[in-house]
PDB file of C-alpha atoms (C1' of nucleotides) in Angstrom:
ATOM      1  CA  MET A 406      -6.678 -26.563  -3.468  1.00 69.00           C
ATOM      2  CA  GLU A 407      -3.660 -28.075  -3.910  1.00 75.00           C
ATOM      3  CA  LEU A 408      -1.571 -24.823  -4.894  1.00 78.00           C
ATOM      4  CA  VAL A 409      -2.540 -23.186  -1.460  1.00 80.00           C
ATOM      5  CA  LYS A 410      -1.279 -26.825   0.318  1.00 82.00           C
ATOM      6  CA  GLU A 411       1.923 -26.302  -0.973  1.00 81.00           C
ATOM      7  CA  ILE A 412       2.218 -22.507  -0.539  1.00 85.00           C
ATOM      8  CA  ILE A 413       1.870 -23.132   3.254  1.00 79.00           C
ATOM      9  CA  ARG A 414       4.522 -25.353   3.693  1.00 85.00           C
ATOM     10  CA  SER A 415       6.919 -22.901   2.976  1.00 91.00           C
ATOM     11  CA  GLU A 416       9.224 -20.891   5.048  1.00 96.00           C
ATOM     12  CA  LYS A 417       8.244 -17.417   6.637  1.00 98.00           C
ATOM     13  CA  LEU A 418      11.170 -15.002   5.979  1.00 98.00           C
ATOM     14  CA  GLY A 419      13.012 -14.233   9.094  1.00 98.00           C
ATOM     15  CA  LYS A 420      14.171 -11.188  10.505  1.00 98.00           C
ATOM     16  CA  SER A 421      17.535 -10.919   8.112  1.00 98.00           C
ATOM     17  CA  PHE A 422      15.286 -10.674   5.326  1.00 98.00           C
ATOM     18  CA  TYR A 423      13.932  -7.178   6.293  1.00 98.00           C
ATOM     19  CA  LEU A 424      17.095  -5.707   7.861  1.00 98.00           C
ATOM     20  CA  ARG A 425      18.501  -4.929   4.428  1.00 98.00           C
ATOM     21  CA  ASP A 426      18.107  -1.677   2.374  1.00 98.00           C
ATOM     22  CA  PRO A 427      14.386  -0.802   1.160  1.00 98.00           C
ATOM     23  CA  LEU A 428      15.622  -1.480  -2.771  1.00 98.00           C
ATOM     24  CA  THR A 429      16.958  -5.097  -2.171  1.00 98.00           C
ATOM     25  CA  VAL A 430      13.737  -5.958  -0.304  1.00 98.00           C
ATOM     26  CA  ALA A 431      11.392  -4.343  -2.443  1.00 98.00           C
ATOM     27  CA  ARG A 432      12.990  -6.321  -5.152  1.00 98.00           C
ATOM     28  CA  ASP A 433      13.255  -9.555  -3.627  1.00 98.00           C
ATOM     29  CA  LEU A 434       9.681  -9.210  -2.275  1.00 98.00           C
ATOM     30  CA  LEU A 435       8.244  -9.721  -5.368  1.00 98.00           C
ATOM     31  CA  GLY A 436       6.815 -13.113  -6.091  1.00 98.00           C
ATOM     32  CA  LYS A 437       6.424 -13.828  -2.277  1.00 98.00           C
ATOM     33  CA  ILE A 438       3.234 -14.844  -0.369  1.00 98.00           C
ATOM     34  CA  PHE A 439       1.354 -12.165   1.883  1.00 98.00           C
ATOM     35  CA  VAL A 440      -0.254 -14.024   4.645  1.00 98.00           C
ATOM     36  CA  LYS A 441      -3.229 -13.025   7.103  1.00 98.00           C
ATOM     37  CA  LYS A 442      -4.270 -14.965   9.415  1.00 97.00           C
ATOM     38  CA  GLU A 443      -8.137 -14.253  10.447  1.00 97.00           C
ATOM     39  CA  LYS A 444     -10.529 -16.217  12.883  1.00 95.00           C
ATOM     40  CA  ASN A 445     -11.996 -18.494  10.003  1.00 93.00           C
ATOM     41  CA  ASN A 446      -9.875 -17.735   7.137  1.00 95.00           C
ATOM     42  CA  ILE A 447      -6.357 -17.348   5.902  1.00 96.00           C
ATOM     43  CA  LEU A 448      -5.441 -15.231   2.981  1.00 97.00           C
ATOM     44  CA  LEU A 449      -3.047 -15.496   0.659  1.00 97.00           C
ATOM     45  CA  GLY A 450      -1.653 -13.173  -1.957  1.00 98.00           C
ATOM     46  CA  ARG A 451       1.022 -13.187  -4.266  1.00 98.00           C
ATOM     47  CA  ILE A 452       3.185  -9.787  -3.763  1.00 98.00           C
ATOM     48  CA  VAL A 453       3.539  -8.341  -7.442  1.00 98.00           C
ATOM     49  CA  GLU A 454       4.004  -4.985  -7.529  1.00 98.00           C
ATOM     50  CA  VAL A 455       6.226  -2.651  -4.475  1.00 98.00           C
ATOM     51  CA  GLU A 456       7.938   0.650  -4.617  1.00 98.00           C
ATOM     52  CA  ALA A 457      10.597   1.209  -2.101  1.00 98.00           C
ATOM     53  CA  TYR A 458      10.943   4.605   0.163  1.00 98.00           C
ATOM     54  CA  ASP A 459      13.779   6.107   2.151  1.00 98.00           C
ATOM     55  CA  GLY A 460      13.383   8.996   4.417  1.00 98.00           C
ATOM     56  CA  ALA A 461      17.519   9.572   4.238  1.00 98.00           C
ATOM     57  CA  ILE A 462      17.121  10.901   0.542  1.00 97.00           C
ATOM     58  CA  ASP A 463      13.867  10.709  -0.390  1.00 98.00           C
ATOM     59  CA  GLU A 464      11.426  13.666  -0.090  1.00 97.00           C
ATOM     60  CA  SER A 465       7.991  11.399  -1.086  1.00 98.00           C
ATOM     61  CA  ALA A 466       8.987   9.422   2.232  1.00 98.00           C
ATOM     62  CA  HIS A 467       6.908  10.064   4.648  1.00 98.00           C
ATOM     63  CA  SER A 468       9.983   9.809   7.606  1.00 98.00           C
ATOM     64  CA  TYR A 469      11.575  12.468   5.411  1.00 98.00           C
ATOM     65  CA  ILE A 470      10.198  15.213   7.718  1.00 98.00           C
ATOM     66  CA  GLY A 471      11.639  13.021  10.819  1.00 98.00           C
ATOM     67  CA  LYS A 472       9.842  10.549  12.972  1.00 98.00           C
ATOM     68  CA  THR A 473       6.200  12.159  14.017  1.00 97.00           C
ATOM     69  CA  LYS A 474       3.233  10.228  15.589  1.00 97.00           C
ATOM     70  CA  ARG A 475       2.257   8.913  11.986  1.00 98.00           C
ATOM     71  CA  ASN A 476       5.339   7.487  10.907  1.00 98.00           C
ATOM     72  CA  ALA A 477       6.943   6.457  14.126  1.00 98.00           C
ATOM     73  CA  VAL A 478       6.231   2.452  12.885  1.00 98.00           C
ATOM     74  CA  MET A 479       8.512   3.424   9.913  1.00 98.00           C
ATOM     75  CA  PHE A 480      11.611   4.246  12.192  1.00 98.00           C
ATOM     76  CA  GLU A 481      11.365   0.629  13.843  1.00 98.00           C
ATOM     77  CA  GLU A 482      13.740  -2.050  13.007  1.00 98.00           C
ATOM     78  CA  GLY A 483      12.728  -4.103   9.916  1.00 98.00           C
ATOM     79  CA  GLY A 484      10.032  -6.509   9.913  1.00 98.00           C
ATOM     80  CA  LEU A 485       7.091  -4.716  10.668  1.00 98.00           C
ATOM     81  CA  LEU A 486       3.957  -3.568   9.190  1.00 98.00           C
ATOM     82  CA  TYR A 487       3.210   0.223   8.545  1.00 98.00           C
ATOM     83  CA  VAL A 488      -0.330   1.100   7.968  1.00 98.00           C
ATOM     84  CA  TYR A 489      -1.296   4.790   7.041  1.00 98.00           C
ATOM     85  CA  PHE A 490      -4.493   6.284   5.844  1.00 98.00           C
ATOM     86  CA  THR A 491      -4.936   8.867   3.345  1.00 97.00           C
ATOM     87  CA  TYR A 492      -7.265  11.009   1.150  1.00 97.00           C
ATOM     88  CA  GLY A 493      -9.666  10.262   3.636  1.00 96.00           C
ATOM     89  CA  VAL A 494     -10.699   6.939   2.339  1.00 96.00           C
ATOM     90  CA  HIS A 495      -8.148   4.415   1.893  1.00 97.00           C
ATOM     91  CA  PHE A 496      -5.082   2.469   3.758  1.00 98.00           C
ATOM     92  CA  CYS A 497      -1.728   1.750   2.317  1.00 98.00           C
ATOM     93  CA  ALA A 498       0.192  -1.174   3.944  1.00 98.00           C
ATOM     94  CA  ASN A 499       4.293  -1.173   3.774  1.00 98.00           C
ATOM     95  CA  VAL A 500       6.725  -3.493   5.044  1.00 98.00           C
ATOM     96  CA  VAL A 501       9.303  -1.583   7.346  1.00 98.00           C
ATOM     97  CA  THR A 502      12.985  -2.777   6.854  1.00 98.00           C
ATOM     98  CA  GLY A 503      16.179  -1.678   7.543  1.00 98.00           C
ATOM     99  CA  LYS A 504      17.815  -0.924  10.736  1.00 98.00           C
ATOM    100  CA  LYS A 505      16.435   1.233  13.855  1.00 98.00           C
ATOM    101  CA  ASP A 506      15.970   4.872  12.820  1.00 98.00           C
ATOM    102  CA  GLU A 507      16.459   4.218   9.239  1.00 98.00           C
ATOM    103  CA  GLY A 508      13.127   5.423   8.397  1.00 98.00           C
ATOM    104  CA  THR A 509      12.901   3.042   5.326  1.00 98.00           C
ATOM    105  CA  ALA A 510       9.777   0.969   4.015  1.00 98.00           C
ATOM    106  CA  VAL A 511       8.419  -0.795   1.240  1.00 98.00           C
ATOM    107  CA  LEU A 512       4.497   0.094   0.048  1.00 98.00           C
ATOM    108  CA  LEU A 513       3.051  -2.815  -0.897  1.00 98.00           C
ATOM    109  CA  ARG A 514       1.234  -1.675  -4.338  1.00 98.00           C
ATOM    110  CA  ALA A 515      -0.620  -5.310  -5.527  1.00 98.00           C
ATOM    111  CA  PHE A 516      -1.462  -8.644  -4.972  1.00 98.00           C
ATOM    112  CA  GLU A 517      -2.475 -11.556  -6.913  1.00 98.00           C
ATOM    113  CA  PRO A 518      -4.946 -13.614  -5.007  1.00 98.00           C
ATOM    114  CA  LEU A 519      -4.645 -17.058  -4.254  1.00 97.00           C
ATOM    115  CA  ASN A 520      -7.816 -18.144  -2.405  1.00 97.00           C
ATOM    116  CA  ASN A 521     -11.135 -16.839  -0.513  1.00 97.00           C
ATOM    117  CA  PHE A 522     -12.301 -14.921  -3.374  1.00 97.00           C
ATOM    118  CA  GLU A 523     -15.868 -14.775  -2.684  1.00 97.00           C
ATOM    119  CA  LEU A 524     -14.572 -13.146   0.783  1.00 98.00           C
ATOM    120  CA  LEU A 525     -12.578 -10.979  -1.047  1.00 98.00           C
ATOM    121  CA  ALA A 526     -15.097  -9.813  -3.135  1.00 98.00           C
ATOM    122  CA  GLN A 527     -17.685  -8.908  -0.616  1.00 97.00           C
ATOM    123  CA  ARG A 528     -15.193  -7.065   1.281  1.00 98.00           C
ATOM    124  CA  ARG A 529     -14.703  -5.043  -1.861  1.00 98.00           C
ATOM    125  CA  PHE A 530     -17.637  -5.195  -3.973  1.00 97.00           C
ATOM    126  CA  GLY A 531     -20.410  -6.141  -1.498  1.00 96.00           C
ATOM    127  CA  LYS A 532     -21.214  -9.221  -3.486  1.00 96.00           C
ATOM    128  CA  LYS A 533     -19.859 -12.799  -3.759  1.00 96.00           C
ATOM    129  CA  ASP A 534     -19.982 -13.393  -7.490  1.00 96.00           C
ATOM    130  CA  ILE A 535     -17.962 -11.220  -9.721  1.00 96.00           C
ATOM    131  CA  THR A 536     -17.193 -10.992 -13.316  1.00 96.00           C
ATOM    132  CA  LEU A 537     -13.737 -11.516 -14.706  1.00 95.00           C
ATOM    133  CA  LYS A 538     -12.762  -7.634 -14.600  1.00 95.00           C
ATOM    134  CA  GLU A 539     -13.535  -7.117 -11.421  1.00 97.00           C
ATOM    135  CA  LYS A 540     -11.406  -9.981 -10.404  1.00 97.00           C
ATOM    136  CA  ILE A 541      -8.756  -8.582 -11.328  1.00 97.00           C
ATOM    137  CA  ASN A 542      -9.914  -5.298  -9.520  1.00 98.00           C
ATOM    138  CA  LEU A 543      -9.597  -6.854  -6.297  1.00 98.00           C
ATOM    139  CA  THR A 544      -6.160  -6.347  -5.119  1.00 98.00           C
ATOM    140  CA  ASN A 545      -4.638  -4.292  -8.031  1.00 98.00           C
ATOM    141  CA  GLY A 546      -3.546  -1.205  -5.902  1.00 98.00           C
ATOM    142  CA  PRO A 547      -2.351  -0.244  -2.418  1.00 98.00           C
ATOM    143  CA  GLY A 548      -5.874   0.987  -1.015  1.00 98.00           C
ATOM    144  CA  LYS A 549      -7.676  -2.197  -2.964  1.00 98.00           C
ATOM    145  CA  ILE A 550      -5.212  -4.478  -1.065  1.00 98.00           C
ATOM    146  CA  CYS A 551      -6.025  -3.319   2.423  1.00 98.00           C
ATOM    147  CA  GLN A 552      -9.837  -3.425   1.969  1.00 98.00           C
ATOM    148  CA  ALA A 553      -9.769  -6.891   0.321  1.00 98.00           C
ATOM    149  CA  PHE A 554      -7.153  -8.176   3.249  1.00 98.00           C
ATOM    150  CA  GLY A 555      -8.763  -6.306   5.870  1.00 98.00           C
ATOM    151  CA  ILE A 556      -5.739  -4.030   6.907  1.00 98.00           C
ATOM    152  CA  SER A 557      -6.325  -0.949   8.623  1.00 98.00           C
ATOM    153  CA  ARG A 558      -5.247   1.235  11.503  1.00 97.00           C
ATOM    154  CA  GLU A 559      -5.023  -1.799  14.019  1.00 97.00           C
ATOM    155  CA  GLU A 560      -2.835  -3.902  11.786  1.00 98.00           C
ATOM    156  CA  ASN A 561      -0.205  -0.602  11.995  1.00 98.00           C
ATOM    157  CA  GLY A 562       3.023  -1.568  13.625  1.00 98.00           C
ATOM    158  CA  GLU A 563       2.241  -5.487  13.516  1.00 98.00           C
ATOM    159  CA  SER A 564       5.226  -7.685  13.469  1.00 98.00           C
ATOM    160  CA  LEU A 565       5.548  -9.886  10.413  1.00 98.00           C
ATOM    161  CA  LEU A 566       7.641 -12.481  12.301  1.00 98.00           C
ATOM    162  CA  GLY A 567       4.049 -13.230  14.258  1.00 98.00           C
ATOM    163  CA  ASP A 568       1.286 -15.459  13.630  1.00 97.00           C
ATOM    164  CA  LYS A 569      -0.976 -13.367  12.672  1.00 98.00           C
ATOM    165  CA  ILE A 570       0.558 -11.499   9.348  1.00 98.00           C
ATOM    166  CA  TYR A 571       3.558 -12.690   7.822  1.00 98.00           C
ATOM    167  CA  ILE A 572       5.136 -13.341   4.581  1.00 98.00           C
ATOM    168  CA  LEU A 573       5.777 -16.628   2.643  1.00 98.00           C
ATOM    169  CA  ASP A 574       9.086 -17.509   0.971  1.00 97.00           C
ATOM    170  CA  SER A 575       8.330 -18.635  -2.405  1.00 95.00           C
ATOM    171  CA  VAL A 576      10.373 -19.309  -5.882  1.00 93.00           C
ATOM    172  CA  GLU A 577      12.350 -16.636  -7.176  1.00 94.00           C
ATOM    173  CA  VAL A 578      11.202 -14.413  -9.859  1.00 97.00           C
ATOM    174  CA  PRO A 579      13.630 -14.271 -12.784  1.00 97.00           C
ATOM    175  CA  GLU A 580      14.717 -11.222 -13.492  1.00 97.00           C
ATOM    176  CA  ASN A 581      13.871 -10.772 -17.160  1.00 98.00           C
ATOM    177  CA  LYS A 582      10.303 -10.700 -15.524  1.00 98.00           C
ATOM    178  CA  ILE A 583      10.853  -8.150 -13.077  1.00 98.00           C
ATOM    179  CA  VAL A 584      10.436  -4.640 -14.592  1.00 98.00           C
ATOM    180  CA  GLN A 585      12.163  -1.411 -12.482  1.00 98.00           C
ATOM    181  CA  THR A 586      10.458   1.989 -13.136  1.00 98.00           C
ATOM    182  CA  THR A 587       9.602   5.473 -11.279  1.00 97.00           C
ATOM    183  CA  ARG A 588       6.973   5.696  -8.469  1.00 98.00           C
ATOM    184  CA  ILE A 589       3.196   6.370  -9.186  1.00 97.00           C
ATOM    185  CA  GLY A 590       1.069   9.031  -7.333  1.00 97.00           C
ATOM    186  CA  ILE A 591       4.304  11.191  -5.745  1.00 97.00           C
ATOM    187  CA  LYS A 592       5.142  14.512  -6.633  1.00 95.00           C
ATOM    188  CA  LYS A 593       8.623  14.819  -5.119  1.00 96.00           C
ATOM    189  CA  SER A 594      11.699  12.532  -5.762  1.00 97.00           C
ATOM    190  CA  THR A 595       9.693  11.295  -9.113  1.00 96.00           C
ATOM    191  CA  GLU A 596      12.715  10.810 -10.760  1.00 97.00           C
ATOM    192  CA  LEU A 597      13.787   7.389  -8.485  1.00 98.00           C
ATOM    193  CA  PRO A 598      13.398   4.530 -10.275  1.00 98.00           C
ATOM    194  CA  TRP A 599      12.283   2.577  -7.277  1.00 98.00           C
ATOM    195  CA  ARG A 600       8.893   0.380  -8.075  1.00 98.00           C
ATOM    196  CA  PHE A 601       9.235  -3.200  -9.172  1.00 98.00           C
ATOM    197  CA  TYR A 602       6.765  -5.534 -10.920  1.00 98.00           C
ATOM    198  CA  ILE A 603       6.093  -8.456 -12.280  1.00 98.00           C
ATOM    199  CA  SER A 604       5.985  -7.684 -15.981  1.00 97.00           C
ATOM    200  CA  ASP A 605       3.585 -10.491 -17.101  1.00 97.00           C
ATOM    201  CA  ASN A 606       1.130 -10.231 -13.816  1.00 98.00           C
ATOM    202  CA  PRO A 607      -2.093  -8.854 -14.628  1.00 97.00           C
ATOM    203  CA  TYR A 608      -2.877  -7.699 -11.081  1.00 98.00           C
ATOM    204  CA  VAL A 609      -0.444  -4.771 -11.671  1.00 98.00           C
ATOM    205  CA  SER A 610      -1.901  -1.513 -10.999  1.00 97.00           C
ATOM    206  CA  ARG A 611      -0.342   0.268 -14.100  1.00 95.00           C
ATOM    207  CA  LYS A 612       2.611  -0.845 -16.700  1.00 93.00           C
TER     208      LYS A 612
ATOM    209  C1'  DA B 509      -7.791  27.447  15.877  1.00 77.46           C
ATOM    210  C1'  DT B 510      -7.056  27.020  10.834  1.00 77.46           C
ATOM    211  C1'  DC B 511      -5.283  24.897   6.842  1.00 77.46           C
ATOM    212  C1'  DA B 512      -3.245  22.701   3.169  1.00 77.46           C
ATOM    213  C1'  DA B 513      -1.986  18.200   1.435  1.00 77.46           C
ATOM    214  C1'  DG B 514      -1.904  13.463   0.750  1.00 77.46           C
ATOM    215  C1'  DA B 515       2.786   6.770  -1.377  1.00 77.46           C
ATOM    216  C1'  DT B 516      -5.552   6.653  -4.079  1.00 77.46           C
ATOM    217  C1'  DT B 517     -10.012   4.967  -5.634  1.00 77.46           C
ATOM    218  C1'  DA B 518     -14.065   5.285  -8.739  1.00 77.46           C
ATOM    219  C1'  DC B 519     -17.247   7.150 -11.674  1.00 77.46           C
ATOM    220  C1'  DC B 520     -17.759  10.721 -15.245  1.00 77.46           C
ATOM    221  C1'  DT B 521     -17.339  12.788 -20.179  1.00 77.46           C
TER     222       DT B 521
ATOM    223  C1'  DG C1048      -8.373  12.736 -19.251  1.00 77.46           C
ATOM    224  C1'  DG C1049     -10.497  14.713 -15.223  1.00 77.46           C
ATOM    225  C1'  DT C1050     -11.725  15.471 -10.574  1.00 77.46           C
ATOM    226  C1'  DA C1051     -14.632  14.715  -6.397  1.00 77.46           C
ATOM    227  C1'  DA C1052     -14.689  12.023  -2.085  1.00 77.46           C
ATOM    228  C1'  DT C1053     -13.443  12.369   2.783  1.00 77.46           C
ATOM    229  C1'  DC C1054     -10.525  12.695   7.146  1.00 77.46           C
ATOM    230  C1'  DT C1055      -6.214  12.725   9.229  1.00 77.46           C
ATOM    231  C1'  DT C1056      -1.884  14.981  10.142  1.00 77.46           C
ATOM    232  C1'  DG C1057       1.377  18.183  10.661  1.00 77.46           C
ATOM    233  C1'  DA C1058       2.538  23.083  10.261  1.00 77.46           C
ATOM    234  C1'  DT C1059       1.452  27.786  11.737  1.00 77.46           C
ATOM    235  C1'  DA C1060      -0.374  31.166  14.458  1.00 77.46           C
TER     236       DA C1060
END
DNA sequence: ATCAAGATTACCT
DNA sequence: GGTAATCTTGATA
């Protein structure tokens, strides 16, 4: 696993990365490596699709209604993971951005998985051996990411500057490979072009 | 106490 | 393309 060894040598993104506005953080998160350390495994995923949310002007952001028990983590200073439960079925993970009380975050929508494929497959489909089609289906959506990477309630509020979950720097994605469009699955503020993805990546949920 | 809606997914025609 | 699944939250009474 030369690739994995090389990746692990990269530097962890520091606090200043997350303190910026959500649009900038969203775009810059593309290509970075999401890391989740577990007891016996270290799971790696390249971030290939994200969406920015900003409670100040964005009616679809959870933080738009103000601070509540559910969205409180979104109002913390940038650099935390905000995890919420939705549709009675799925968890979704966000990176909190900006200063305290801004209520801004970036939804992680799709990863390209880089290792531990059998573990991811077990969690998603209950089996180790999967078809090529199922492989693409491992992490090509926000709920799928959380199921495959084992992210749920307990990870809500987790610091990305700690040892358990963090994001590694990586080579910059060239501007001509980045697509910016409107967001998916929302009913309000649908005109805002706050979704970003890597154009040629097969794990992008929808193009 | 009740209720509607939800930053989704899987499965159906 | 349509829709059921499934449950938590926030709003209203």
